[in-house]
Coordinates of C-alpha atoms in Angstrom, one line a residue:
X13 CA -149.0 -22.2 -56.3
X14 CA -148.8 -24.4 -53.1
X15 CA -145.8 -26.7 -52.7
X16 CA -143.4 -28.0 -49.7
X17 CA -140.4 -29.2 -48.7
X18 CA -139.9 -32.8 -48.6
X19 CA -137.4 -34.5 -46.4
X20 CA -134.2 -33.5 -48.3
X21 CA -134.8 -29.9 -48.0
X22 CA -136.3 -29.8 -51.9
X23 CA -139.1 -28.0 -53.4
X24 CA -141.8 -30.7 -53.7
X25 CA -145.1 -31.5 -55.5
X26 CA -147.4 -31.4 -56.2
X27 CA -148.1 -27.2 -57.2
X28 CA -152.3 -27.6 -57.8
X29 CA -153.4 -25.1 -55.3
X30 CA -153.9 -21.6 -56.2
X31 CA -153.5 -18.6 -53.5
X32 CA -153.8 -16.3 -55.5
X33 CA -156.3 -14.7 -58.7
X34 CA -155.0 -11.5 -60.0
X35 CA -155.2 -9.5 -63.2
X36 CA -152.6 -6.8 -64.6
X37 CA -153.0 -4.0 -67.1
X38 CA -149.9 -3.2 -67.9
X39 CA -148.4 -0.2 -70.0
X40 CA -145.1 -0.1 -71.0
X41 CA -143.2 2.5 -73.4
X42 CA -139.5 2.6 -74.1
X43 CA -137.6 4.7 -76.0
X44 CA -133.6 4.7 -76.4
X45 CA -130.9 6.5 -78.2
X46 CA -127.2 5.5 -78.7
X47 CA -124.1 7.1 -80.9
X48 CA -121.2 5.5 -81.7
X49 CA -118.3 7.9 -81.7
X50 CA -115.0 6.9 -83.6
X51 CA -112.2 8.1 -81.8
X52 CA -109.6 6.7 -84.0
X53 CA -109.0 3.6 -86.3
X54 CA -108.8 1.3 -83.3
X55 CA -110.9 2.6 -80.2
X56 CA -114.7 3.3 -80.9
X57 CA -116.8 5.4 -77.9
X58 CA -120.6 4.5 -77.3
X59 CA -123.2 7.0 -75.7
X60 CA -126.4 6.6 -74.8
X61 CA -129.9 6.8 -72.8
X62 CA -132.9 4.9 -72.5
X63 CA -136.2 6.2 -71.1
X64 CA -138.7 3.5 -69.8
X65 CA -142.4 4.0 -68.8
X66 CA -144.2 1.2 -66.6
X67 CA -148.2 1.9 -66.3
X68 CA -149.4 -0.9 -63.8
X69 CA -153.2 -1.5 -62.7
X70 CA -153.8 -4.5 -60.6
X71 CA -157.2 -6.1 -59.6
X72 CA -157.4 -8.5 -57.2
X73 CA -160.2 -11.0 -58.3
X74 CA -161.1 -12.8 -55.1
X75 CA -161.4 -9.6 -53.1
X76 CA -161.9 -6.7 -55.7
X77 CA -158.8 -5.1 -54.5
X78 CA -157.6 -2.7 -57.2
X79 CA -154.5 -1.0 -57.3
X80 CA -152.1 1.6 -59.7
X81 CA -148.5 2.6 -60.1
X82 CA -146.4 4.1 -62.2
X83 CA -142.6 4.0 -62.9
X84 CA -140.6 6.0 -65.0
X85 CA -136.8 6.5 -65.6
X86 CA -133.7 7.7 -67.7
X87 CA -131.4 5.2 -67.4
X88 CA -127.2 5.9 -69.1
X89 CA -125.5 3.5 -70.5
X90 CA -122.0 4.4 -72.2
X91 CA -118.5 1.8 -73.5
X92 CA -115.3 1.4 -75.1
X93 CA -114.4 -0.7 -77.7
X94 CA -110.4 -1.3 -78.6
X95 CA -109.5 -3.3 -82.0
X96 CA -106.0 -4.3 -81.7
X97 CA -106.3 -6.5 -84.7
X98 CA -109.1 -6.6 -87.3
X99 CA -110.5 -10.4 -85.6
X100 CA -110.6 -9.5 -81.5
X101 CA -112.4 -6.7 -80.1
X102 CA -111.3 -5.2 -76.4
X103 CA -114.8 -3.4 -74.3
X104 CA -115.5 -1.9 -71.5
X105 CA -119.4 -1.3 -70.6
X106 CA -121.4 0.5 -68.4
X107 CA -125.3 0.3 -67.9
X108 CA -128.2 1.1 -65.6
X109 CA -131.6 0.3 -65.7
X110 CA -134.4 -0.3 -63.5
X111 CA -137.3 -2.4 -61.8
X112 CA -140.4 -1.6 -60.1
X113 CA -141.7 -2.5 -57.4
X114 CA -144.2 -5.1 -58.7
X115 CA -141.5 -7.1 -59.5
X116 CA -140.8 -9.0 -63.0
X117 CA -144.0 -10.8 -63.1
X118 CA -146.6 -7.7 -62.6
X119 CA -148.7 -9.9 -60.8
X120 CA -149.2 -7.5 -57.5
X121 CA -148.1 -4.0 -56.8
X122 CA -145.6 -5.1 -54.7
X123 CA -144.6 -1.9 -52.1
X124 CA -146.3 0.7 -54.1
X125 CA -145.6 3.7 -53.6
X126 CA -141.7 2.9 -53.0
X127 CA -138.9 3.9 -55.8
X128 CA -138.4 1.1 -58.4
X129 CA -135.3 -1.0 -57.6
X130 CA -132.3 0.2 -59.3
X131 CA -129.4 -2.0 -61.3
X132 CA -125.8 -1.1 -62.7
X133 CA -123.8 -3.1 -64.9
X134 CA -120.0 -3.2 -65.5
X135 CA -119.2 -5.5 -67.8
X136 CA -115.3 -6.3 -69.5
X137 CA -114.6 -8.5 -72.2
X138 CA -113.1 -9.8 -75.4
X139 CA -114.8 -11.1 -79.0
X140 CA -112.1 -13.0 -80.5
X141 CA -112.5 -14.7 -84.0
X142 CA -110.1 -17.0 -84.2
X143 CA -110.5 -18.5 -87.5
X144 CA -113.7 -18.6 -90.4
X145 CA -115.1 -21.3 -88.7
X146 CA -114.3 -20.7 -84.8
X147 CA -115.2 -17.5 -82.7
X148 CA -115.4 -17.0 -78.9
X149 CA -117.0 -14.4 -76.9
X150 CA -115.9 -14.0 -73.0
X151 CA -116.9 -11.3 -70.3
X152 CA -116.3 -10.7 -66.8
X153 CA -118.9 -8.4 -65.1
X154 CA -120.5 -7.0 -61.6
X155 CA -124.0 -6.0 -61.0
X156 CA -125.7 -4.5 -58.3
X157 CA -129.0 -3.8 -56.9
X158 CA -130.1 -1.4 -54.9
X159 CA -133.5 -1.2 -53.1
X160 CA -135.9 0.0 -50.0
X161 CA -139.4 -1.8 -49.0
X162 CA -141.5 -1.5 -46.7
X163 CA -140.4 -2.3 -43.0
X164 CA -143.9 -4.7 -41.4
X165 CA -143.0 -3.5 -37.8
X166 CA -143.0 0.6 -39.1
X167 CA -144.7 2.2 -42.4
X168 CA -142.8 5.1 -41.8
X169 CA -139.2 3.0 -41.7
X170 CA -138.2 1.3 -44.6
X171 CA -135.1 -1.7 -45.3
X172 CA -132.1 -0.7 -47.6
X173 CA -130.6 -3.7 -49.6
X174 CA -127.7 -4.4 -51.8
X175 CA -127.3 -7.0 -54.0
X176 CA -123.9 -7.8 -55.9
X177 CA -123.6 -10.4 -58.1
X178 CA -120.2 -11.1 -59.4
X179 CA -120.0 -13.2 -62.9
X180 CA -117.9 -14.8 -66.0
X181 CA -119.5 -15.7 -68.9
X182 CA -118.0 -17.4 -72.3
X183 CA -119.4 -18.6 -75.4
X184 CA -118.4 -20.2 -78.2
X185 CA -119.4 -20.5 -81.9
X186 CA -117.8 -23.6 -84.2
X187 CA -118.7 -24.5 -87.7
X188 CA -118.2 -28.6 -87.6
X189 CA -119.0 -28.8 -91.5
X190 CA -120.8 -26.7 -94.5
X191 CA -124.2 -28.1 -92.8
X192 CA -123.2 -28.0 -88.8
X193 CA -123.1 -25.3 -86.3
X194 CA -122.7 -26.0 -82.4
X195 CA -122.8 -23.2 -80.2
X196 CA -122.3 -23.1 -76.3
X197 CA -121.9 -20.7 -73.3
X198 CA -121.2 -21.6 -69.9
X199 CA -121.7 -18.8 -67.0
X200 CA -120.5 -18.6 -63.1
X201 CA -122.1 -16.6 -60.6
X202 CA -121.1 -15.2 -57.2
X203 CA -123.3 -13.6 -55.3
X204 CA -123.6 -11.7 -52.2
X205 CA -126.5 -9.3 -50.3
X206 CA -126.2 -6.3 -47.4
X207 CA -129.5 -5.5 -45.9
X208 CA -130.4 -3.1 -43.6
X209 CA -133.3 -3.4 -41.3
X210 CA -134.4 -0.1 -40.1
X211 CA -136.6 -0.9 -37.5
X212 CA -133.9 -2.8 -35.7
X213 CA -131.2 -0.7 -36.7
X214 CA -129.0 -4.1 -37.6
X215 CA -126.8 -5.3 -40.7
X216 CA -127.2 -8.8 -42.1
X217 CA -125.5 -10.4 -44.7
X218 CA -125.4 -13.6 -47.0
X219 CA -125.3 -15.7 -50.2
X220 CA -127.9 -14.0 -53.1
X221 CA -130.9 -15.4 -53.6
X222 CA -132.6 -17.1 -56.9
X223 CA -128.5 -17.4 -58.2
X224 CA -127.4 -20.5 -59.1
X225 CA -123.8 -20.9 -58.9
X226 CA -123.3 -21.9 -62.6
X227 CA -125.7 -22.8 -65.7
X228 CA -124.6 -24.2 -69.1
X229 CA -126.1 -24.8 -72.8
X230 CA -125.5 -26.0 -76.2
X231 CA -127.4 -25.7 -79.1
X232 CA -126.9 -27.9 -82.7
X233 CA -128.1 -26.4 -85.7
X234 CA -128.0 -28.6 -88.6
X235 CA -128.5 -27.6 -92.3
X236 CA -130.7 -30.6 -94.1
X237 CA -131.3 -28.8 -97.5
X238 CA -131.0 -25.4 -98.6
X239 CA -134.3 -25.1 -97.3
X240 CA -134.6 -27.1 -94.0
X241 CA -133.0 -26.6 -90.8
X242 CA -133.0 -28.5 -87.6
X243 CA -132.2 -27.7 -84.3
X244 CA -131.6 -29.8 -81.1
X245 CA -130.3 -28.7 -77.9
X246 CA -130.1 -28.3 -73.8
X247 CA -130.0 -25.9 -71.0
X248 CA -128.8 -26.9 -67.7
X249 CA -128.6 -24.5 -64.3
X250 CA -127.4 -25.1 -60.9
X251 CA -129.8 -25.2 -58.0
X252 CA -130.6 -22.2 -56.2
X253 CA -132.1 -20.9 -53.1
X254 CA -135.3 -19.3 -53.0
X255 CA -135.7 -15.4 -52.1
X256 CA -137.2 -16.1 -48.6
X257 CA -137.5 -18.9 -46.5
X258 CA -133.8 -20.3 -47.7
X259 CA -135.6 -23.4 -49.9
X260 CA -133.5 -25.0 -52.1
X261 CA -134.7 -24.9 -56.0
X262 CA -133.5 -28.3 -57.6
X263 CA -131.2 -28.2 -60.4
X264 CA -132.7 -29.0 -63.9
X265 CA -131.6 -29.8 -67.6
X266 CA -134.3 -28.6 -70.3
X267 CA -134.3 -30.1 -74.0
X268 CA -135.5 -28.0 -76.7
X269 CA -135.6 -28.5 -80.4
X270 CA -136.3 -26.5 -83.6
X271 CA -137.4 -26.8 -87.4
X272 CA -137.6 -24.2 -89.6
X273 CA -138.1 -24.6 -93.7
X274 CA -137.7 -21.6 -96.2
X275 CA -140.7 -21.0 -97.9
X276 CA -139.7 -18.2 -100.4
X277 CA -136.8 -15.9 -100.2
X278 CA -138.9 -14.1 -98.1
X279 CA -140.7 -16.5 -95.9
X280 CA -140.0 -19.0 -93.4
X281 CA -141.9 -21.1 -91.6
X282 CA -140.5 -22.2 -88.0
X283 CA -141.4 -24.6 -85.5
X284 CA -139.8 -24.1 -81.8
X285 CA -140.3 -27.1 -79.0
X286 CA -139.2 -26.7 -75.7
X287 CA -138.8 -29.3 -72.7
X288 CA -139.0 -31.9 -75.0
X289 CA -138.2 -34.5 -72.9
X290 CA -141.3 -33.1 -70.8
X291 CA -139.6 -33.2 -67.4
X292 CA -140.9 -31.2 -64.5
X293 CA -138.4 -28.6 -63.6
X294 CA -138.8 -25.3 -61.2
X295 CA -136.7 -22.1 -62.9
X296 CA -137.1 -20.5 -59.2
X297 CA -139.1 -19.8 -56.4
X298 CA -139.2 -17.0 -54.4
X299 CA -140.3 -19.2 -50.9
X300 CA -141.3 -22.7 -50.0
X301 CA -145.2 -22.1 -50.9
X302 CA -144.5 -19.9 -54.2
X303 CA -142.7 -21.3 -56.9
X304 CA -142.5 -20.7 -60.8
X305 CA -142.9 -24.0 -62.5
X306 CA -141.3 -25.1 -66.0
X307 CA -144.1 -25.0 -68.5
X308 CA -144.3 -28.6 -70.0
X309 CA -143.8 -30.1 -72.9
X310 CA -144.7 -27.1 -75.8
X311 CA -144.4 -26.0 -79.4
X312 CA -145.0 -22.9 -81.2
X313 CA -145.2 -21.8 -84.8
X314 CA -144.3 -18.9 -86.2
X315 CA -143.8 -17.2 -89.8
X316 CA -141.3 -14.7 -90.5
X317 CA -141.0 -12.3 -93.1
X318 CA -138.3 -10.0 -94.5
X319 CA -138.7 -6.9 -96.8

C-alpha cells in the first residue's frame, strides 16, 4: 500500500493505492518431538527437534509471473529447569528455527533460490509463584539472525547479515478477588545489525530494524456469573523504524475486549473484539511506501468444545 512521510518524519496517509496483486499457495507441515528427562528431584533436562516443511507457489496477477520454492529444516531445541523450592522454577533454554526467504507474509518469493534465514534463541529465567493469588514470570534472552540475499550489483555475490536482538521480558498474574484477574507483561528490546556487502567488500552497522524499544499490555478478565466472562484490555508498543528507508513507524495503543458465556459443560460460546476504540495504527512497515496497517475495528465468534 502507498503512503509517505509527512513533515515530522512519520508514516502518513492515506494507504488506498495498491502496487501490488499476488496470490500464495502455501504448504506447510510441521512435525516435533520433545522428552523430558528427570535428572533428579530438583533439575529436569528437555530434548528435542522439530522438522518444518514450507511449499510456496506464487502467481503474480498483474503480470502472470509464477514462481515456487521450497524450505525444509531440522531445527534443536534443548533446556534446564532447576526447582529450588516447590513455587519458583530456575531455566535455561536453547532454540533454533527458521525463515524463508519469502518472508513472514508469503506474499512474493522473496530471493528464491537462497537458504531460508536462520534464528537461535537463548533464553534465562525464573517462574516464581509467590502466593495463591500472585505469580510472576521474568526472562532475559538473545536472538540472532543470520542471512544472505541477493547482492543487485552481482547475481553471483551475495550480502551476509546478523541481527542480534537483546531482551527482558516480565509478566505478571494477580487474582484482585474470586471474580477478578489482571494480567500484564512489559518487554525491552535492544537491538543491533552487521551486514556485509559483498560487492563492495564493506562492513555497516546499526540499530535493528521493525524493533521497538519497549511494548506493554494488560488484560482484565472479569467473572460475571458462573457462566459469563468479560474481558477488557490494551496493548501498547514503542515506535519503530522501518526495515529500509529508516521511516519512523508511529507508536500505537490497541483496545481489545472479550465475552465469552458457557453454554454446557462442554460448550462455550466466545466473542473477541479488537481495536475497539477503532484507531488507525501501523504494526510496521518495512519502507516508506509499504506498510502493514492495523485492521480496524473487528469481532469474531467462535465455539469451542471439549471432550
Amino acid at each position: 500500500l502507498v503512503g509517505g512521510l509527512n513533515a515530522g518524519g512519520l508514516l502518513a496517509g492515506p494507504f488506498t493505492d495498491p502496487q501490488d496483486n499476488t496470490s500464495s499457495d502455501v504448504t506447510v507441515l510441521s512435525l516435533y518431538v520433545q522428552d523430558e528427562i528427570k535428572l533428579s528431584e530438583k533439575l529436569t533436562a528437555l530434548l528435542g527437534a522439530r522438522y518444518d516443511s514450507f511449499d510456496i507457489d506464487v502467481t503474480n496477477n498483474l503480470n502472470g509471473a509464477q514462481g515456487s520454492q521450497k524450505d525444509t529444516e531440522i531445527t534443536p531445541r534443548a533446556g534446564v529447569i532447576y526447582k529450588p523450592e516447590e513455587n519458583i522454577s530456575l531455566y535455561v533454554s536453547y532454540s533454533e528455527t527458521f525463515l524463508p526467504q519469502s518472508g513472514e507474509q508469503f506474499a512474493s518469493l522473496g530471493d528464491a533460490g537462497l537458504d531460508p534465514d536462520y534464528f537461535s534463541n537463548l533464553e534465562a529465567g525464573v517462574k516464581w509463584d509467590v502466593s495463591d493469588d500472585f505469580s510472576l514470570t521474568a526472562a532475559v534472552f538473545k536472538i540472532e539472525q543470520d542471512t544472505l540475499r541477493d547482492n543487485d550489483d552481482d547475481n553471483n555475490l551475495t550480502d551476509i547479515a546478523n541481527n542480534e536482538i537483546e531482551g527482558f521480558e516480565v509478566q505478571i498474574l494477580k487474582r484482585m478477588s474470586d471474580q477478578w484477574v489482571i494480567s500484564a507483561g512489559y518487554t525491552s528490546l535492544d537491538g543491533n545489525t552487521r551486514s556485509y556487502d559483498a560487492f563492495n567488500d564493506t562492513f555497516t552497522t546499526g540499530e535493528t530494524s521493525q524493533s521497538p524499544s519497549y511494548s506493554w499490555s494488560i488484560w482484565n478478565n472479569y467473572q460475571v456469573s458462573e457462566k459469563l466472562g468479560l474481558g477488557l484490555g490494551a496493548r501498547y508498543q514503542d515506535d519503530s523504524t522501518s526495515k529500509s528507508g529508516g521511516a519512523v513507524v508511529p507508536s500505537f495503543t490497541r483496545v481489545d475486549a472479550a465475552a465469552y458465556y458457557q453454554l454446557s459443560e462442554n460448550l462455550r460460546l466466545q466473542v473477541n473484539i479488537e481495536n475497539l476504540l477503532d484507531e488507525d495504527y501501523y504494526p510496521h512497515a518495512y519502507s516508506t511506501h509499504q506498510v502493514s496497517v492495523g485492521a480496524p475495528l473487528n469481532a469474531s465468534v467462535s465455539v469451542s468444545g471439549t471432550f
